[in-house]
Coordinates of C-alpha atoms in Angstrom, one line a residue:
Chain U
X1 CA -31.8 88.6 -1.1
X2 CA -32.7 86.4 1.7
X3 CA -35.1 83.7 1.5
X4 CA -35.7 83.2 4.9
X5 CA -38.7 85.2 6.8
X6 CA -40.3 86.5 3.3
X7 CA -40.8 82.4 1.4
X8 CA -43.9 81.1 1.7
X9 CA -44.7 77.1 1.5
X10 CA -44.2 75.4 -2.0
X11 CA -42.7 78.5 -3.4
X12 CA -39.0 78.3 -4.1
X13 CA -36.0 80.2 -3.8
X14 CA -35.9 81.8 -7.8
X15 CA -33.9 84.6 -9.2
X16 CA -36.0 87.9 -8.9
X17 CA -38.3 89.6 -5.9
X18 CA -39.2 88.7 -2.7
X19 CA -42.2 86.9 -1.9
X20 CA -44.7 89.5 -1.1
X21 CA -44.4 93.1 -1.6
X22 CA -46.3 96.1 -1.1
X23 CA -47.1 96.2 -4.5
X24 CA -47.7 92.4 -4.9
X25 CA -49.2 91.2 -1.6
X26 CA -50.8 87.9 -2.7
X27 CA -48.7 85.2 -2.4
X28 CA -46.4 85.2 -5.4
X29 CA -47.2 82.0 -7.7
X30 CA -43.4 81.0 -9.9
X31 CA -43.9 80.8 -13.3
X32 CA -43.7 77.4 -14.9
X33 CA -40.1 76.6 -15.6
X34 CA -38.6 79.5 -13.8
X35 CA -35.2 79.9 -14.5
X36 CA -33.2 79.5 -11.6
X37 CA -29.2 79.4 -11.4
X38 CA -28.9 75.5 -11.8
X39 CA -30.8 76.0 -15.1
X40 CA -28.5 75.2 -17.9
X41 CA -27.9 78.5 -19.6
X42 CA -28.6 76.7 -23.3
X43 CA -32.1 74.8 -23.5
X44 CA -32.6 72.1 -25.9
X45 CA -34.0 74.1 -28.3
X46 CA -36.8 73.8 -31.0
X47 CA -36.5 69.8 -32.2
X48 CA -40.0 69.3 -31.4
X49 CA -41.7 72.2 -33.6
X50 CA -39.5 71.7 -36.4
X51 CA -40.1 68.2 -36.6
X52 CA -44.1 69.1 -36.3
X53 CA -43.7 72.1 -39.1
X54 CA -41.4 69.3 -41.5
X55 CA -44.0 66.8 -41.0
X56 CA -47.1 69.1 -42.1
X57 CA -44.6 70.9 -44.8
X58 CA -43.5 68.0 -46.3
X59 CA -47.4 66.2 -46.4
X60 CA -48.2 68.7 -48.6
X61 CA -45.4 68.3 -51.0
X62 CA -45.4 64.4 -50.7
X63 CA -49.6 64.5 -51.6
X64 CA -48.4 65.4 -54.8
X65 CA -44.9 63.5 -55.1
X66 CA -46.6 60.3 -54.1
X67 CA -50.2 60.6 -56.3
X68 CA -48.5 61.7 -59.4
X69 CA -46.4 58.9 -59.1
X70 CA -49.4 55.7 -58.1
X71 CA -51.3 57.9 -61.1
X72 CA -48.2 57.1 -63.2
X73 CA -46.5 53.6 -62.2
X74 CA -50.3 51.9 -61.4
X75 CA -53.1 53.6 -63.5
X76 CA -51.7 55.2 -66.1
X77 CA -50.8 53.4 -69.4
X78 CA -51.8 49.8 -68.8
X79 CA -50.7 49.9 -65.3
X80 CA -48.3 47.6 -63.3
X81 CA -48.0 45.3 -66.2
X82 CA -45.9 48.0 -68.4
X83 CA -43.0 48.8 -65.6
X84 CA -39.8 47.2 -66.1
X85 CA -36.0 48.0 -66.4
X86 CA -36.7 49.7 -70.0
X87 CA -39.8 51.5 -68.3
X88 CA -37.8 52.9 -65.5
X89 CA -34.7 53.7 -67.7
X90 CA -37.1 56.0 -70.1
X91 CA -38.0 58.2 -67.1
X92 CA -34.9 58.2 -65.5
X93 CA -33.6 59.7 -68.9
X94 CA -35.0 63.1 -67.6
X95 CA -33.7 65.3 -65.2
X96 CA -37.4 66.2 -63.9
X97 CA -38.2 62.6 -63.2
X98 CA -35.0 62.4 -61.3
X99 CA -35.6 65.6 -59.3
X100 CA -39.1 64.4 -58.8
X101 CA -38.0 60.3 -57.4
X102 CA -35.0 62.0 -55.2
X103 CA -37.0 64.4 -53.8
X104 CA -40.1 61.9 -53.1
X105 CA -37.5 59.3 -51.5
X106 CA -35.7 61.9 -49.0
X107 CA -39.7 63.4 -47.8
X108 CA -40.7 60.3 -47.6
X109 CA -38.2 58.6 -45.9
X110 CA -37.4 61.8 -43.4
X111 CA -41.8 61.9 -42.8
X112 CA -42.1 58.1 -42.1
X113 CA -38.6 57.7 -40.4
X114 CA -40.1 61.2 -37.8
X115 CA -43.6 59.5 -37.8
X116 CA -41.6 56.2 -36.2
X117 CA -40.0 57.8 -33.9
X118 CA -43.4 59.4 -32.6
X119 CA -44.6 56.3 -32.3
X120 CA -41.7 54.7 -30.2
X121 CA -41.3 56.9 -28.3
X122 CA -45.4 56.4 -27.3
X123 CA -45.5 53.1 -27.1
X124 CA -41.9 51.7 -26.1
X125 CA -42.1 52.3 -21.9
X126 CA -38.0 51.3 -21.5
X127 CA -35.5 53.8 -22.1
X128 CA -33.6 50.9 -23.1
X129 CA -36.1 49.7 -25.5
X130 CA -36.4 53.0 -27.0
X131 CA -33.0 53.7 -27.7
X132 CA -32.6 50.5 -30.1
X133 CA -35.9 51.1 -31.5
X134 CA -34.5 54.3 -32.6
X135 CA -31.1 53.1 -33.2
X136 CA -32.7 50.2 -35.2
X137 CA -34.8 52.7 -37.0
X138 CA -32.0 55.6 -37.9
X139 CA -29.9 53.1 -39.5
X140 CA -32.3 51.6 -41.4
X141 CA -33.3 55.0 -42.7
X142 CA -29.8 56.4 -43.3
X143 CA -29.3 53.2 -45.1
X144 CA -32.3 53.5 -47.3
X145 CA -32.0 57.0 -48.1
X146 CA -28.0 56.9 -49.4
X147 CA -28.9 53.7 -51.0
X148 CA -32.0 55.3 -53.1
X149 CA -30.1 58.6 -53.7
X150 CA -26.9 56.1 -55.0
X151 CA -29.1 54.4 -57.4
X152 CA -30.8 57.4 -59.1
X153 CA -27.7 59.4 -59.7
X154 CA -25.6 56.3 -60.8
X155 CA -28.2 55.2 -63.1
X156 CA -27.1 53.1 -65.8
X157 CA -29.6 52.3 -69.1
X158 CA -26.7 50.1 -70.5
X159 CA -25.9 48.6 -67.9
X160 CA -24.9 45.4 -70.0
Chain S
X1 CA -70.6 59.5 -19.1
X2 CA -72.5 62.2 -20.8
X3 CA -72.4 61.9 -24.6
X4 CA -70.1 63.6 -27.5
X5 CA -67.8 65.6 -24.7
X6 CA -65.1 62.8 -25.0
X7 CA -62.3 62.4 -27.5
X8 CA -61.8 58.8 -26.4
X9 CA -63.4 56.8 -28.9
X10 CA -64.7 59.2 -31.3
X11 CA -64.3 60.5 -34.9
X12 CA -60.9 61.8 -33.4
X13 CA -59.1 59.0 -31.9
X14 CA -60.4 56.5 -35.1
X15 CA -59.0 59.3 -37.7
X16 CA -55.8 59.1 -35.6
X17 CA -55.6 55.5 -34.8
X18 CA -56.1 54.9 -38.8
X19 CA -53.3 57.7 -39.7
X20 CA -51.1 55.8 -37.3
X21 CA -51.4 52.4 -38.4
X22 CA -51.1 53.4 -42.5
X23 CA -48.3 55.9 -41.9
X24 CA -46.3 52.7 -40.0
X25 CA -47.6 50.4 -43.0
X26 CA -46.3 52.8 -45.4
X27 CA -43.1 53.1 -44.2
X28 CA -42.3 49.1 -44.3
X29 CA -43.4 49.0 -48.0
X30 CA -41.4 52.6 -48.7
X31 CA -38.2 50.1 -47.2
X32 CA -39.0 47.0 -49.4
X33 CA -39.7 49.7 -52.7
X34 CA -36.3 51.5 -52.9
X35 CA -34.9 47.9 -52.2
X36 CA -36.4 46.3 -55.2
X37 CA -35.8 49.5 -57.4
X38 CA -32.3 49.1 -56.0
X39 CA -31.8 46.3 -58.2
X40 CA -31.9 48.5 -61.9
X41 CA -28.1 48.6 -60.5
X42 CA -27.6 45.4 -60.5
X43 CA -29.1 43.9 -63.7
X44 CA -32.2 44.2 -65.5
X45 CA -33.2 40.9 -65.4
X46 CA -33.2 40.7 -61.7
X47 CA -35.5 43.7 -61.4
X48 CA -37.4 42.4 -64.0
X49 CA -37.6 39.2 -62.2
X50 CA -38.9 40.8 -58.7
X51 CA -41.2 43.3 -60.6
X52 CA -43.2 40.2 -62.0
X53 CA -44.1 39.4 -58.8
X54 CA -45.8 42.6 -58.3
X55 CA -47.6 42.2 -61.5
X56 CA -49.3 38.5 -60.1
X57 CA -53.2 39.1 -58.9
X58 CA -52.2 38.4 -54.6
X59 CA -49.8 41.1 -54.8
X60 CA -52.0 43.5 -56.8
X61 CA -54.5 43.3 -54.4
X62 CA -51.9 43.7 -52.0
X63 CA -51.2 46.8 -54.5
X64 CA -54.9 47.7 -53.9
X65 CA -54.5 47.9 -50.3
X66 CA -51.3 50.1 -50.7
X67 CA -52.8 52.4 -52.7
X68 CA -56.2 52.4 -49.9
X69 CA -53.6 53.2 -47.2
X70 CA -52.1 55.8 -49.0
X71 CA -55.0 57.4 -49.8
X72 CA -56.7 57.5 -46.6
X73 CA -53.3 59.1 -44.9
X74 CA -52.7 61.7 -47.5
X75 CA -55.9 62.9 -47.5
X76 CA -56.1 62.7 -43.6
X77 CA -53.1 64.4 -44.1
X78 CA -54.4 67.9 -45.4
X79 CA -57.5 67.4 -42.6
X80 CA -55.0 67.3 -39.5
X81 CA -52.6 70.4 -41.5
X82 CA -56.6 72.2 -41.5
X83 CA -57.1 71.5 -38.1
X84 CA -53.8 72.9 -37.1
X85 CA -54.0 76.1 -39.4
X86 CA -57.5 76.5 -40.6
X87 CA -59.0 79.0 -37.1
X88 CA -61.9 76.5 -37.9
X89 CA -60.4 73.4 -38.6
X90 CA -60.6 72.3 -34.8
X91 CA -64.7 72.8 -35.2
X92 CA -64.7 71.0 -38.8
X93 CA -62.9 68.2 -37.5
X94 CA -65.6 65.8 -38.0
X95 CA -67.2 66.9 -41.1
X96 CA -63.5 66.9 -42.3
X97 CA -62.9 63.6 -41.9
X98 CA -66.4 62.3 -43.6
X99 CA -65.8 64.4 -46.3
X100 CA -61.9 63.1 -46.3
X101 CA -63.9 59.4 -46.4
X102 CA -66.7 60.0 -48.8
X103 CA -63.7 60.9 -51.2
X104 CA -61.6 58.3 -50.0
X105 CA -64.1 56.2 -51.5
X106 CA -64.5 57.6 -54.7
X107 CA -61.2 57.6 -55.8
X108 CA -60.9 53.5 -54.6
X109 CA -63.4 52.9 -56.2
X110 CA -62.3 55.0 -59.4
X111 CA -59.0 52.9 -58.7
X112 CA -60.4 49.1 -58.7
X113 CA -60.3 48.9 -62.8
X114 CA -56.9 50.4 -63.4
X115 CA -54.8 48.3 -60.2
X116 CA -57.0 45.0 -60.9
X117 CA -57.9 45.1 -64.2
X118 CA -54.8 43.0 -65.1
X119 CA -55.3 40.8 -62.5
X120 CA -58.9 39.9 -63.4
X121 CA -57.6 39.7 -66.9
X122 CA -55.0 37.1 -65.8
X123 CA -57.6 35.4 -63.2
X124 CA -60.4 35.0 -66.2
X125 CA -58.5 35.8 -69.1
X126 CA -59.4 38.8 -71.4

């Protein structure tokens, strides 16, 4: 199909009919993001709304996680004054308490490590910046989360 | 500049601003928190050590403003998930957030006893 004779001004060369036609005689308008040949067949897919749907899913689930757990570390039984190693050992004694501080720690650290990265990537203008922001921030969150998930499943009461 | 037909500066961009700032708060103490309970692995005494500094009246009310951060971005939170899902969460948005602050300021204030009482207790004895 050529291009020539039937292309108006602005309006590029894209896969499917001419210009005008008898049935479309208005100038022909290209979608947004029309597919041409030099597209790359695979897109980068959905990142973006799944990181939007975790960040909303996992709210929910960490507005319980993380109250429960103020209500029981800092109001609660006398408070910050009653946690220490044998405080911590009790609860760590259940399976639910576990489940509960693993599954608070991996939210939590996924929501705020996504919520950093929205914010690099709105305020760091380099490319260069960003990318050790993030590289910065990635490692510190991998770090944080094995650490954390080390520490509740090797938990030792008698440790000494 | 006629009136209300702006986001810039509004009940909006505050909300937001204030969900930004606690969420990237948050996240630094979240770091220091599984640190210090890190240390259960390495003795008891040293995390008994570093947990007696978060029993000492500068870091409870450093507590207190932990607990005002969190607050304010969880319930924030479930107003930005309404305004997303809820078909009239985008016209609520602004009697959202005062509700989310009116009850941001009832549970801080239900929460000055039980995160300072042992403070004030240390301060001024009991």
């Amino acid at each position: 199909m050529s291009t020539s004779e039937k292309t108006a001004a602005g309006v590029g060369p894209v896969e499917g009919g001419a210009v005008y036609t008898v049935d479309n005689p208005a100038p022909f308008i290209e979608a947004p993001r029309q597919r041409t040949r030099k597209t790359p067949k695979s897109t980068r897919g959905n990142f973006e709304l799944a990181a939007w749907l975790f960040m909303r899913l996992s709210g929910v689930v960490l507005v319980v996680l993380v109250l429960g757990h103020l209500l029981i570390q800092l109001v609660l039984d006398g408070g910050v004054s009653k946690i220490g190693f044998a405080f911590v050992a009790g609860r760590w004694a259940s399976p639910f308490w576990q489940v509960w501080d693993l599954l608070m720690l991996w939210l939590a650290m996924l929501h705020g490590a996504n919520g950093l990265r929205t914010v690099i990537n709105d305020y760091a203008e380099r490319a260069n910046t960003r990318l050790w922001l993030k590289g910065l921030l990635y490692t510190a969150t991998v770090f944080t989360i094995l650490l954390g998930t080390l520490v509740i499943f090797t938990f030792d009461p008698n440790i000494r | 500049m006629p009136a209300g037909t702006l986001y810039r500066g509004r009940e909006g961009m505050w909300s937001w601003v204030a969900h930004r700032v606690t969420g990237v708060l948050i996240f630094f103490f979240l770091f220091v928190h599984v640190l210090d309970t890190a240390l259960v692995r390495v003795s008891p005494e040293a995390y008994d050590t570093v947990v007696a500094t978060y029993k000492t009246p500068i870091v409870a009310l450093l507590e207190y403003g932990l607990v005002a951060a969190i607050l304010f971005h969880a319930l924030n939170g479930l107003r930005v998930i309404a305004v997303d899902f809820w078909i009239k969460g985008a016209r609520y948005q602004k009697q959202m957030l005062w509700t989310v602050v009116a009850l941001w300021v009832v549970l801080m204030l239900g929460a000055i006893y039980p995160v300072l009482g042992h403070a004030a207790r240390e301060l001024f004895g009991s």
